[in-house]
Amino acid sequence: MTDKYAQLVNQGPGRNVAKKLGLPQPAVLRRYEPGQPLINGPILVQGSTAGADALSAELLSWDLDVRRHAVPREKLGAIILVLDEVAHPEDLEKPILPAAASLRDLAAGGRVVTVSRPASDADSPAAAAARQGVDGFLRSLAKELRGGATGNGIILRDGIEPTSPSALAALRFFLSGRSAFVDGQFVTVSGTSGELAGDPDKPLAGKIAVVTGAARGIGAAIARTLHRDGATLVLVDVPAAGDQLAAVANEVRGTALQLDISREDAGQRIVEHAAQRHGRLDIMVHNAGITRDKLLANMDQPRWNSVISINIAAQLRINEALLSSKHFRESPRIVSVASTSGIAGNRGQTNYAASKAGVMGMVRATAPHMAALGGSINAVAPGFIETEMTARIPFALREIGRRLNSLQQGGLPLDVAEAVSFLASDAAAGINGEVLRVCGQNMVGA
Ligand code: NAD
């Protein structure tokens, strides 16, 4: 599960050989550690709207070093392009081009973040063109960045200010090392609810969270990350993984619930377990998932059914039980793990892609109900992540899967976990019904 190639080309003679041959040299990504600064270096806020002014003032209040104009040859930690008032594609030039020269000064692991409005049918054609233009611009720019730098965007629905809690939460996430493997992506803020955590290192303090499939891989990383961020945990996995589950539960001082999530009564069992120990539950993370790959021409019923049953039918049933329970009422949060296979499709994965696209459909359709409860439901769609699941892929295919993204490497389970924690936090309550890809800007079906 280690990326030996990346290790080789990042040290000693391997680095020089790779450089001479023009081979991919995946950068060591800047990842979050509690207590570290949000960003390494000054932040250039580009744009002349009231939103840009308000955002700059907010960043100054976070004690960050904010610039409103580029200073030639000064290393920058981040560039924020505030494009919230563009009404014609010709408006894009003024805020964007002056920042172009500064890209050379962006530090390794730096960030570019756009702040814009969604294009909608109600816009004039020119405004829709300008707003949609930000999408193509940002996704292309992200592909041009090097040295582990990333580019992502925040889209503010009309009426949402750039300084609304969830816009700021998204900005913190994108600027920080928590978003190391998120690249070329947009998050839409649609609500004004949410509150920034008093302690940014403990955004889940006091929360009770359930994580399924927590015995290993991404689920275990989610458990560790939610624990680090302050949550109390209930960890679920199949009885066959009981020992591994107990080990993770001990590590994060949570409780283990041995349970096959495809059982009819799984939702009731989860609610009962959480209610008995903690009186309630606040965060449900649907992570457990399986693959049973076959070309459709060779697909049999057990392969098809087990994937649909565990990856999506179980989530639907558990959500129903949770949402009809009085123990999941206070600003309840659901985060589901989907997959980029469900977006782009993948040969040999018709069953898996149907289940993961199904997760995204479920998330969108459940969002209004969650909003009515003051909560949210979102999905995280990982791309190639270094786990036992991907370690089973044949070597050549695995190498292709790893390198075919803007960061030229696989992500870590931790990277998925960081996105889950962000979406489960109080501050992100205004983000609802979204799918956030953690894929390093996967080129396949991007
Ligand atoms: P993994 O196989 O390493 O771990 C999955 C865990 O889920 C295991 O502990 C397993 O025992 C548990 N599980 C399986 N069926 C269960 C059931 N019926 N009830 C309870 N627990 C069950 O997988 P992973 O790579 O850590 O993947 C975690 C999630 O991320 C899955 O939903 C997967 O589809 C998704 N994902 C993974 C990748 C990747 O690159 N690894 C990419 C995209 C999406």
Short mmCIF file of C-alpha atoms and ligand atoms in Angstrom, two decimals:
data_model
loop_
_atom_site.label_atom_id
_atom_site.label_comp_id
_atom_site.label_asym_id
_atom_site.label_seq_id
_atom_site.Cartn_x
_atom_site.Cartn_y
_atom_site.Cartn_z
CA MET A 1 0.00 0.00 0.00
CA THR A 2 3.04 2.30 -0.17
CA ASP A 3 3.84 4.27 -3.27
CA LYS A 4 7.45 3.14 -3.79
CA TYR A 5 7.78 5.08 -7.06
CA ALA A 6 6.89 8.38 -5.34
CA GLN A 7 9.43 7.65 -2.59
CA LEU A 8 12.12 6.85 -5.17
CA VAL A 9 11.70 10.02 -7.26
CA ASN A 10 11.54 12.30 -4.24
CA GLN A 11 14.95 11.54 -2.77
CA GLY A 12 18.64 11.22 -3.62
CA PRO A 13 19.73 10.07 -7.09
CA GLY A 14 16.17 8.98 -7.99
CA ARG A 15 15.06 12.62 -7.92
CA ASN A 16 17.76 13.66 -10.45
CA VAL A 17 17.13 10.70 -12.75
CA ALA A 18 13.37 11.37 -12.81
CA LYS A 19 13.99 15.06 -13.54
CA LYS A 20 16.37 14.28 -16.43
CA LEU A 21 13.98 11.74 -17.97
CA GLY A 22 10.94 14.00 -17.50
CA LEU A 23 9.16 11.35 -15.41
CA PRO A 24 6.25 12.31 -13.11
CA GLN A 25 7.55 13.56 -9.76
CA PRO A 26 4.60 13.50 -7.37
CA ALA A 27 5.08 16.15 -4.70
CA VAL A 28 4.95 15.39 -1.00
CA LEU A 29 1.56 16.86 -0.08
CA ARG A 30 1.05 19.36 2.73
CA ARG A 31 -1.18 17.51 5.19
CA TYR A 32 -2.87 18.85 8.29
CA GLU A 33 -1.54 18.41 11.79
CA PRO A 34 -3.25 19.93 14.83
CA GLY A 35 -1.75 23.25 15.84
CA GLN A 36 -0.04 23.98 12.51
CA PRO A 37 -0.68 27.34 10.75
CA LEU A 38 -3.62 27.36 8.34
CA ILE A 39 -1.38 28.31 5.43
CA ASN A 40 2.36 28.89 4.91
CA GLY A 41 2.76 32.48 3.76
CA PRO A 42 0.71 35.54 2.87
CA ILE A 43 -2.69 35.27 1.17
CA LEU A 44 -3.41 37.39 -1.87
CA VAL A 45 -7.12 38.29 -2.11
CA GLN A 46 -7.84 39.36 -5.66
CA GLY A 47 -11.08 41.13 -6.59
CA SER A 48 -12.65 44.50 -5.89
CA THR A 49 -16.18 43.61 -4.78
CA ALA A 50 -17.75 44.17 -1.36
CA GLY A 51 -17.43 40.39 -0.93
CA ALA A 52 -13.67 40.57 -1.49
CA ASP A 53 -13.37 43.38 1.08
CA ALA A 54 -15.44 41.49 3.66
CA LEU A 55 -13.47 38.28 3.11
CA SER A 56 -10.15 40.12 3.49
CA ALA A 57 -11.33 41.68 6.74
CA GLU A 58 -12.36 38.23 8.01
CA LEU A 59 -8.97 36.70 7.11
CA LEU A 60 -7.20 39.57 8.89
CA SER A 61 -9.29 38.80 11.99
CA TRP A 62 -7.85 35.25 11.82
CA ASP A 63 -4.38 36.88 12.14
CA LEU A 64 -3.45 35.92 8.60
CA ASP A 65 -1.11 37.97 6.46
CA VAL A 66 -3.43 39.37 3.76
CA ARG A 67 -2.41 41.18 0.54
CA ARG A 68 -4.83 43.02 -1.75
CA HIS A 69 -2.18 43.52 -4.46
CA ALA A 70 0.57 41.18 -5.57
CA VAL A 71 4.08 42.12 -4.50
CA PRO A 72 6.50 40.86 -7.19
CA ARG A 73 8.62 37.85 -6.15
CA GLU A 74 7.00 37.53 -2.73
CA LYS A 75 6.23 33.87 -1.87
CA LEU A 76 2.51 33.40 -1.34
CA GLY A 77 0.70 30.75 0.67
CA ALA A 78 -2.56 31.19 -1.22
CA ILE A 79 -4.42 33.20 -3.82
CA ILE A 80 -8.15 33.79 -3.36
CA LEU A 81 -10.00 34.99 -6.44
CA VAL A 82 -13.29 36.61 -5.47
CA LEU A 83 -15.46 36.46 -8.60
CA ASP A 84 -18.85 36.84 -6.94
CA GLU A 85 -20.08 39.71 -9.11
CA VAL A 86 -18.98 38.72 -12.60
CA ALA A 87 -21.86 39.45 -15.00
CA HIS A 88 -20.15 38.93 -18.36
CA PRO A 89 -17.24 36.71 -19.45
CA GLU A 90 -15.26 39.90 -20.11
CA ASP A 91 -15.45 40.65 -16.36
CA LEU A 92 -13.24 37.64 -15.60
CA GLU A 93 -10.07 39.27 -16.90
CA LYS A 94 -9.75 42.03 -14.28
CA PRO A 95 -9.53 39.87 -11.16
CA ILE A 96 -7.88 36.87 -12.83
CA LEU A 97 -5.03 38.17 -14.99
CA PRO A 98 -3.26 40.27 -12.33
CA ALA A 99 -3.08 37.11 -10.21
CA ALA A 100 -1.56 35.12 -13.07
CA ALA A 101 1.97 36.43 -12.54
CA SER A 102 1.72 35.58 -8.84
CA LEU A 103 1.24 31.89 -9.61
CA ARG A 104 5.01 31.59 -10.03
CA ASP A 105 5.33 32.82 -6.45
CA LEU A 106 2.91 30.28 -5.00
CA ALA A 107 4.68 28.23 -2.33
CA ALA A 108 4.84 24.41 -2.49
CA GLY A 109 1.54 23.11 -1.12
CA GLY A 110 -0.02 26.51 -1.87
CA ARG A 111 -3.67 27.05 -2.61
CA VAL A 112 -5.82 28.85 -5.16
CA VAL A 113 -9.47 29.24 -4.16
CA THR A 114 -12.20 30.87 -6.25
CA VAL A 115 -15.36 32.32 -4.72
CA SER A 116 -18.20 32.64 -7.21
CA ARG A 117 -21.96 32.30 -7.84
CA PRO A 118 -23.72 29.38 -9.55
CA ALA A 119 -24.88 29.72 -13.14
CA SER A 120 -28.64 29.27 -13.26
CA ASP A 121 -31.43 29.32 -15.82
CA ALA A 122 -32.67 32.55 -14.23
CA ASP A 123 -29.44 34.40 -15.13
CA SER A 124 -29.01 36.43 -18.28
CA PRO A 125 -27.04 34.43 -20.87
CA ALA A 126 -24.02 36.68 -20.30
CA ALA A 127 -24.12 36.27 -16.50
CA ALA A 128 -24.58 32.49 -16.80
CA ALA A 129 -21.64 32.38 -19.22
CA ALA A 130 -19.45 34.31 -16.79
CA ARG A 131 -20.47 32.23 -13.78
CA GLN A 132 -20.07 28.93 -15.64
CA GLY A 133 -16.79 30.23 -17.01
CA VAL A 134 -15.33 30.10 -13.50
CA ASP A 135 -15.86 26.33 -13.56
CA GLY A 136 -13.75 25.73 -16.66
CA PHE A 137 -11.17 28.28 -15.55
CA LEU A 138 -10.60 26.76 -12.11
CA ARG A 139 -10.51 23.16 -13.30
CA SER A 140 -7.90 24.07 -15.92
CA LEU A 141 -5.83 26.15 -13.53
CA ALA A 142 -5.77 23.25 -11.04
CA LYS A 143 -4.19 21.13 -13.77
CA GLU A 144 -1.45 23.75 -14.24
CA LEU A 145 -0.42 23.98 -10.58
CA ARG A 146 2.69 22.11 -9.40
CA GLY A 147 4.48 21.28 -6.16
CA GLY A 148 1.41 19.85 -4.42
CA ALA A 149 -0.50 23.13 -4.83
CA THR A 150 -4.24 22.76 -5.42
CA GLY A 151 -7.08 24.83 -6.86
CA ASN A 152 -10.66 24.56 -5.62
CA GLY A 153 -13.78 26.70 -5.67
CA ILE A 154 -16.58 27.81 -3.38
CA ILE A 155 -19.92 28.53 -5.03
CA LEU A 156 -22.30 30.73 -3.06
CA ARG A 157 -25.99 30.40 -3.82
CA ASP A 158 -27.67 33.79 -4.24
CA GLY A 159 -28.22 35.40 -0.85
CA ILE A 160 -25.23 33.65 0.75
CA GLU A 161 -22.41 36.03 1.69
CA PRO A 162 -18.72 35.10 1.26
CA THR A 163 -18.40 35.48 5.04
CA SER A 164 -21.30 33.14 5.90
CA PRO A 165 -20.22 30.37 8.32
CA SER A 166 -20.17 27.53 5.79
CA ALA A 167 -18.38 29.64 3.15
CA LEU A 168 -15.68 30.37 5.72
CA ALA A 169 -15.61 26.71 6.79
CA ALA A 170 -15.10 25.69 3.15
CA LEU A 171 -12.38 28.31 2.79
CA ARG A 172 -10.58 27.04 5.90
CA PHE A 173 -10.83 23.49 4.58
CA PHE A 174 -9.45 24.36 1.14
CA LEU A 175 -6.62 26.53 2.56
CA SER A 176 -5.58 23.96 5.15
CA GLY A 177 -3.66 20.70 4.81
CA ARG A 178 -6.97 18.89 5.43
CA SER A 179 -7.77 19.22 1.71
CA ALA A 180 -4.37 17.88 0.51
CA PHE A 181 -5.89 15.45 -2.05
CA VAL A 182 -8.90 17.59 -3.05
CA ASP A 183 -8.09 19.35 -6.31
CA GLY A 184 -10.11 20.96 -9.10
CA GLN A 185 -13.34 20.69 -7.10
CA PHE A 186 -16.21 22.99 -6.14
CA VAL A 187 -18.34 23.05 -3.02
CA THR A 188 -21.68 24.86 -3.09
CA VAL A 189 -22.89 26.67 0.01
CA SER A 190 -26.67 26.83 0.03
CA GLY A 191 -27.59 27.66 3.63
CA THR A 192 -26.72 30.24 6.25
CA SER A 193 -26.76 27.86 9.22
CA GLY A 194 -23.61 26.62 10.91
CA GLU A 195 -21.07 28.05 13.28
CA LEU A 196 -17.27 28.10 13.07
CA ALA A 197 -15.72 26.00 15.84
CA GLY A 198 -14.26 27.96 18.75
CA ASP A 199 -11.22 25.67 18.57
CA PRO A 200 -10.41 24.99 14.89
CA ASP A 201 -8.48 21.87 15.95
CA LYS A 202 -11.60 20.35 17.61
CA PRO A 203 -14.48 21.00 15.20
CA LEU A 204 -16.40 17.90 16.38
CA ALA A 205 -16.07 18.43 20.13
CA GLY A 206 -19.00 16.87 22.00
CA LYS A 207 -20.43 15.02 18.97
CA ILE A 208 -21.46 11.35 18.91
CA ALA A 209 -20.53 9.74 15.58
CA VAL A 210 -21.15 6.31 14.06
CA VAL A 211 -18.76 5.00 11.37
CA THR A 212 -19.49 1.81 9.42
CA GLY A 213 -16.74 -0.36 7.98
CA ALA A 214 -14.40 1.03 10.64
CA ALA A 215 -12.17 -2.04 11.16
CA ARG A 216 -9.67 -1.06 8.48
CA GLY A 217 -8.83 1.14 5.49
CA ILE A 218 -10.73 4.37 4.99
CA GLY A 219 -13.22 3.59 7.78
CA ALA A 220 -10.47 3.20 10.39
CA ALA A 221 -8.92 6.48 9.17
CA ILE A 222 -12.31 8.20 9.49
CA ALA A 223 -12.60 6.88 13.05
CA ARG A 224 -9.13 8.16 13.97
CA THR A 225 -9.74 11.55 12.35
CA LEU A 226 -13.17 12.14 13.93
CA HIS A 227 -11.64 11.17 17.29
CA ARG A 228 -8.73 13.58 16.74
CA ASP A 229 -11.31 16.29 15.94
CA GLY A 230 -13.17 15.72 19.22
CA ALA A 231 -15.97 13.22 18.47
CA THR A 232 -16.98 10.21 20.57
CA LEU A 233 -17.28 7.12 18.39
CA VAL A 234 -19.41 4.06 17.78
CA LEU A 235 -17.62 1.79 15.29
CA VAL A 236 -19.45 -0.77 13.18
CA ASP A 237 -18.10 -3.68 11.14
CA VAL A 238 -18.95 -7.31 10.36
CA PRO A 239 -18.40 -9.92 13.12
CA ALA A 240 -15.62 -11.51 11.03
CA ALA A 241 -13.60 -8.28 11.44
CA GLY A 242 -14.32 -8.19 15.21
CA ASP A 243 -10.70 -8.26 16.40
CA GLN A 244 -9.58 -5.49 14.06
CA LEU A 245 -12.66 -3.49 14.99
CA ALA A 246 -11.95 -3.84 18.70
CA ALA A 247 -8.35 -2.70 18.14
CA VAL A 248 -9.48 0.48 16.35
CA ALA A 249 -12.21 1.09 18.96
CA ASN A 250 -9.63 0.81 21.77
CA GLU A 251 -7.31 3.19 19.98
CA VAL A 252 -9.98 5.89 19.63
CA ARG A 253 -11.64 5.09 22.98
CA GLY A 254 -14.93 4.33 21.23
CA THR A 255 -17.26 1.33 21.35
CA ALA A 256 -17.45 -1.48 18.82
CA LEU A 257 -20.71 -2.81 17.35
CA GLN A 258 -20.30 -6.03 15.39
CA LEU A 259 -23.02 -5.83 12.78
CA ASP A 260 -23.60 -6.67 9.15
CA ILE A 261 -25.14 -3.43 7.85
CA SER A 262 -27.18 -5.30 5.25
CA ARG A 263 -29.33 -6.85 8.00
CA GLU A 264 -32.95 -5.64 8.04
CA ASP A 265 -32.64 -4.38 11.62
CA ALA A 266 -29.19 -2.71 11.23
CA GLY A 267 -30.60 0.82 11.64
CA GLN A 268 -32.44 -0.08 14.87
CA ARG A 269 -29.34 -1.81 16.24
CA ILE A 270 -27.21 1.28 15.57
CA VAL A 271 -29.73 3.66 17.16
CA GLU A 272 -30.15 1.38 20.22
CA HIS A 273 -26.39 1.04 20.72
CA ALA A 274 -25.78 4.82 20.46
CA ALA A 275 -28.82 5.72 22.57
CA GLN A 276 -27.93 3.27 25.34
CA ARG A 277 -24.37 4.54 25.66
CA HIS A 278 -24.69 8.22 24.77
CA GLY A 279 -28.40 9.07 24.79
CA ARG A 280 -28.29 10.16 21.12
CA LEU A 281 -26.28 10.23 17.93
CA ASP A 282 -25.25 13.28 15.89
CA ILE A 283 -23.20 12.07 12.92
CA MET A 284 -23.72 8.98 10.74
CA VAL A 285 -20.86 8.05 8.40
CA HIS A 286 -21.76 5.40 5.82
CA ASN A 287 -18.35 4.10 4.81
CA ALA A 288 -18.69 0.30 4.60
CA GLY A 289 -18.59 -0.85 0.99
CA ILE A 290 -17.47 -3.74 -1.17
CA THR A 291 -16.47 -4.42 -4.77
CA ARG A 292 -17.35 -7.58 -6.73
CA ASP A 293 -15.96 -6.64 -10.15
CA LYS A 294 -16.94 -8.48 -13.37
CA LEU A 295 -17.76 -7.36 -16.88
CA LEU A 296 -21.54 -7.18 -17.12
CA ALA A 297 -21.49 -10.03 -19.66
CA ASN A 298 -20.08 -12.27 -16.89
CA MET A 299 -22.01 -10.79 -13.98
CA ASP A 300 -23.90 -13.19 -11.72
CA GLN A 301 -26.68 -12.45 -9.28
CA PRO A 302 -24.66 -12.83 -6.02
CA ARG A 303 -22.04 -10.34 -7.24
CA TRP A 304 -24.64 -7.84 -8.38
CA ASN A 305 -26.88 -8.20 -5.33
CA SER A 306 -24.22 -8.09 -2.61
CA VAL A 307 -22.80 -4.82 -3.94
CA ILE A 308 -26.19 -3.12 -4.29
CA SER A 309 -27.29 -4.47 -0.92
CA ILE A 310 -24.26 -3.35 1.13
CA ASN A 311 -23.26 -0.19 -0.75
CA ILE A 312 -26.63 1.50 -1.14
CA ALA A 313 -29.71 -0.48 0.02
CA ALA A 314 -28.26 -0.74 3.56
CA GLN A 315 -27.63 3.03 3.67
CA LEU A 316 -31.22 3.76 2.58
CA ARG A 317 -32.63 1.44 5.25
CA ILE A 318 -30.36 2.74 8.02
CA ASN A 319 -31.19 6.37 7.15
CA GLU A 320 -34.89 5.57 7.36
CA ALA A 321 -34.45 4.09 10.84
CA LEU A 322 -32.28 6.99 11.99
CA LEU A 323 -34.58 9.67 10.64
CA SER A 324 -37.61 8.16 12.32
CA SER A 325 -35.77 7.99 15.64
CA LYS A 326 -36.00 10.69 18.32
CA HIS A 327 -32.30 10.11 19.04
CA PHE A 328 -31.14 11.61 15.70
CA ARG A 329 -32.93 14.95 15.75
CA GLU A 330 -30.55 17.72 16.75
CA SER A 331 -28.89 19.08 13.63
CA PRO A 332 -28.27 15.51 12.40
CA ARG A 333 -25.43 14.97 9.92
CA ILE A 334 -24.95 12.17 7.42
CA VAL A 335 -21.85 11.68 5.28
CA SER A 336 -21.76 8.82 2.75
CA VAL A 337 -18.69 7.48 1.01
CA ALA A 338 -19.37 7.24 -2.73
CA SER A 339 -16.72 6.81 -5.45
CA THR A 340 -15.53 8.52 -8.62
CA SER A 341 -16.53 5.24 -10.33
CA GLY A 342 -20.11 6.37 -9.72
CA ILE A 343 -19.38 9.61 -11.60
CA ALA A 344 -17.16 8.52 -14.47
CA GLY A 345 -18.02 4.82 -14.68
CA ASN A 346 -15.37 2.11 -14.63
CA ARG A 347 -14.97 -0.99 -16.80
CA GLY A 348 -15.89 -4.10 -14.81
CA GLN A 349 -17.75 -2.10 -12.16
CA THR A 350 -21.33 -1.77 -13.42
CA ASN A 351 -22.68 -3.04 -10.09
CA TYR A 352 -20.33 -0.89 -7.98
CA ALA A 353 -20.82 2.26 -10.08
CA ALA A 354 -24.61 1.81 -9.96
CA SER A 355 -24.42 1.55 -6.16
CA LYS A 356 -22.12 4.57 -5.78
CA ALA A 357 -24.07 6.74 -8.23
CA GLY A 358 -27.07 5.59 -6.20
CA VAL A 359 -25.45 7.03 -3.06
CA MET A 360 -25.19 10.40 -4.79
CA GLY A 361 -28.84 10.26 -5.88
CA MET A 362 -29.87 9.36 -2.34
CA VAL A 363 -27.85 12.26 -0.93
CA ARG A 364 -29.46 14.82 -3.23
CA ALA A 365 -32.99 13.52 -2.55
CA THR A 366 -32.50 13.38 1.24
CA ALA A 367 -30.98 16.88 1.48
CA PRO A 368 -34.27 18.84 1.76
CA HIS A 369 -35.44 16.58 4.58
CA MET A 370 -32.13 17.04 6.43
CA ALA A 371 -32.30 20.83 5.93
CA ALA A 372 -35.77 20.84 7.54
CA LEU A 373 -34.17 19.19 10.61
CA GLY A 374 -31.34 21.75 10.63
CA GLY A 375 -28.92 19.06 9.48
CA SER A 376 -27.20 17.98 6.28
CA ILE A 377 -26.32 14.99 4.15
CA ASN A 378 -23.36 14.94 1.76
CA ALA A 379 -21.19 12.43 -0.05
CA VAL A 380 -17.45 12.15 -0.39
CA ALA A 381 -16.32 10.51 -3.62
CA PRO A 382 -12.79 9.15 -3.34
CA GLY A 383 -10.68 8.48 -6.40
CA PHE A 384 -7.64 6.21 -6.11
CA ILE A 385 -6.86 5.76 -2.40
CA GLU A 386 -4.03 3.58 -1.06
CA THR A 387 -5.94 0.80 0.76
CA GLU A 388 -6.27 -2.99 0.79
CA MET A 389 -9.06 -2.55 -1.77
CA THR A 390 -6.74 -0.86 -4.30
CA ALA A 391 -3.72 -3.00 -3.33
CA ARG A 392 -5.61 -5.91 -4.95
CA ILE A 393 -5.66 -4.18 -8.37
CA PRO A 394 -3.07 -5.70 -10.80
CA PHE A 395 0.24 -3.75 -10.76
CA ALA A 396 0.06 -2.04 -14.18
CA LEU A 397 -3.55 -0.90 -13.72
CA ARG A 398 -2.73 0.25 -10.20
CA GLU A 399 0.15 2.42 -11.46
CA ILE A 400 -2.13 4.02 -14.06
CA GLY A 401 -4.84 4.60 -11.43
CA ARG A 402 -2.30 6.26 -9.14
CA ARG A 403 -0.70 8.63 -11.64
CA LEU A 404 -3.73 9.74 -13.68
CA ASN A 405 -4.57 12.72 -11.56
CA SER A 406 -3.21 16.24 -11.22
CA LEU A 407 -1.21 15.33 -8.11
CA GLN A 408 0.25 12.20 -9.81
CA GLN A 409 -0.27 9.98 -6.77
CA GLY A 410 -2.86 8.00 -4.86
CA GLY A 411 -4.55 9.62 -1.90
CA LEU A 412 -4.35 8.33 1.66
CA PRO A 413 -7.34 7.09 3.70
CA LEU A 414 -6.66 10.14 5.88
CA ASP A 415 -7.48 12.45 2.95
CA VAL A 416 -10.97 10.97 2.65
CA ALA A 417 -11.38 11.14 6.41
CA GLU A 418 -10.51 14.85 6.47
CA ALA A 419 -13.29 15.58 3.96
CA VAL A 420 -15.77 13.52 6.00
CA SER A 421 -14.84 15.39 9.17
CA PHE A 422 -15.19 18.76 7.43
CA LEU A 423 -18.68 17.93 6.07
CA ALA A 424 -19.78 16.59 9.47
CA SER A 425 -18.69 19.73 11.33
CA ASP A 426 -21.18 22.31 12.62
CA ALA A 427 -19.59 25.01 10.51
CA ALA A 428 -20.40 23.10 7.31
CA ALA A 429 -24.14 22.90 8.06
CA GLY A 430 -24.91 25.20 5.11
CA ILE A 431 -23.42 22.64 2.69
CA ASN A 432 -26.14 20.11 1.89
CA GLY A 433 -26.75 17.56 -0.87
CA GLU A 434 -23.21 17.91 -2.24
CA VAL A 435 -20.72 15.38 -3.59
CA LEU A 436 -17.12 16.31 -2.77
CA ARG A 437 -14.50 14.41 -4.73
CA VAL A 438 -11.25 13.48 -3.00
CA CYS A 439 -9.38 12.33 -6.07
CA GLY A 440 -6.44 14.65 -6.75
CA GLN A 441 -8.43 15.80 -9.82
CA ASN A 442 -8.68 12.41 -11.43
CA MET A 443 -8.25 12.71 -15.19
CA VAL A 444 -10.61 9.83 -15.84
CA GLY A 445 -14.10 11.17 -16.37
CA ALA A 446 -13.04 14.45 -14.79
P1 NAD B 1 -11.91 -1.95 2.70
O1 NAD B 1 -12.36 -3.17 1.97
O2 NAD B 1 -10.47 -1.84 3.07
O3 NAD B 1 -12.80 -1.75 4.02
C1 NAD B 1 -14.20 -1.84 4.00
C2 NAD B 1 -14.69 -2.19 5.40
O4 NAD B 1 -16.11 -2.35 5.33
C3 NAD B 1 -14.12 -3.54 5.90
O5 NAD B 1 -13.65 -3.40 7.22
C4 NAD B 1 -15.31 -4.47 5.80
O6 NAD B 1 -15.28 -5.51 6.74
C5 NAD B 1 -16.47 -3.51 6.04
N1 NAD B 1 -17.72 -4.06 5.54
C6 NAD B 1 -17.93 -4.68 4.34
N2 NAD B 1 -19.18 -5.14 4.28
C7 NAD B 1 -19.78 -4.83 5.45
C8 NAD B 1 -21.08 -5.07 5.98
N3 NAD B 1 -22.00 -5.73 5.28
N4 NAD B 1 -21.36 -4.60 7.21
C9 NAD B 1 -20.43 -3.94 7.94
N5 NAD B 1 -19.20 -3.70 7.49
C10 NAD B 1 -18.87 -4.14 6.26
O7 NAD B 1 -12.36 -0.74 1.78
P2 NAD B 1 -11.83 0.77 1.74
O8 NAD B 1 -10.91 0.91 0.59
O9 NAD B 1 -11.42 1.26 3.07
O10 NAD B 1 -13.19 1.49 1.29
C11 NAD B 1 -14.06 2.15 2.19
C12 NAD B 1 -15.15 2.85 1.38
O11 NAD B 1 -14.54 3.74 0.43
C13 NAD B 1 -16.02 1.90 0.56
O12 NAD B 1 -17.34 2.36 0.56
C14 NAD B 1 -15.42 2.00 -0.82
O13 NAD B 1 -16.34 1.67 -1.82
C15 NAD B 1 -15.03 3.45 -0.87
N6 NAD B 1 -13.99 3.80 -1.86
C16 NAD B 1 -12.72 3.31 -1.76
C17 NAD B 1 -11.78 3.70 -2.71
C18 NAD B 1 -10.35 3.26 -2.64
O14 NAD B 1 -9.56 3.66 -3.49
N7 NAD B 1 -9.95 2.43 -1.68
C19 NAD B 1 -12.14 4.52 -3.77
C20 NAD B 1 -13.45 4.96 -3.85
C21 NAD B 1 -14.36 4.61 -2.87
#
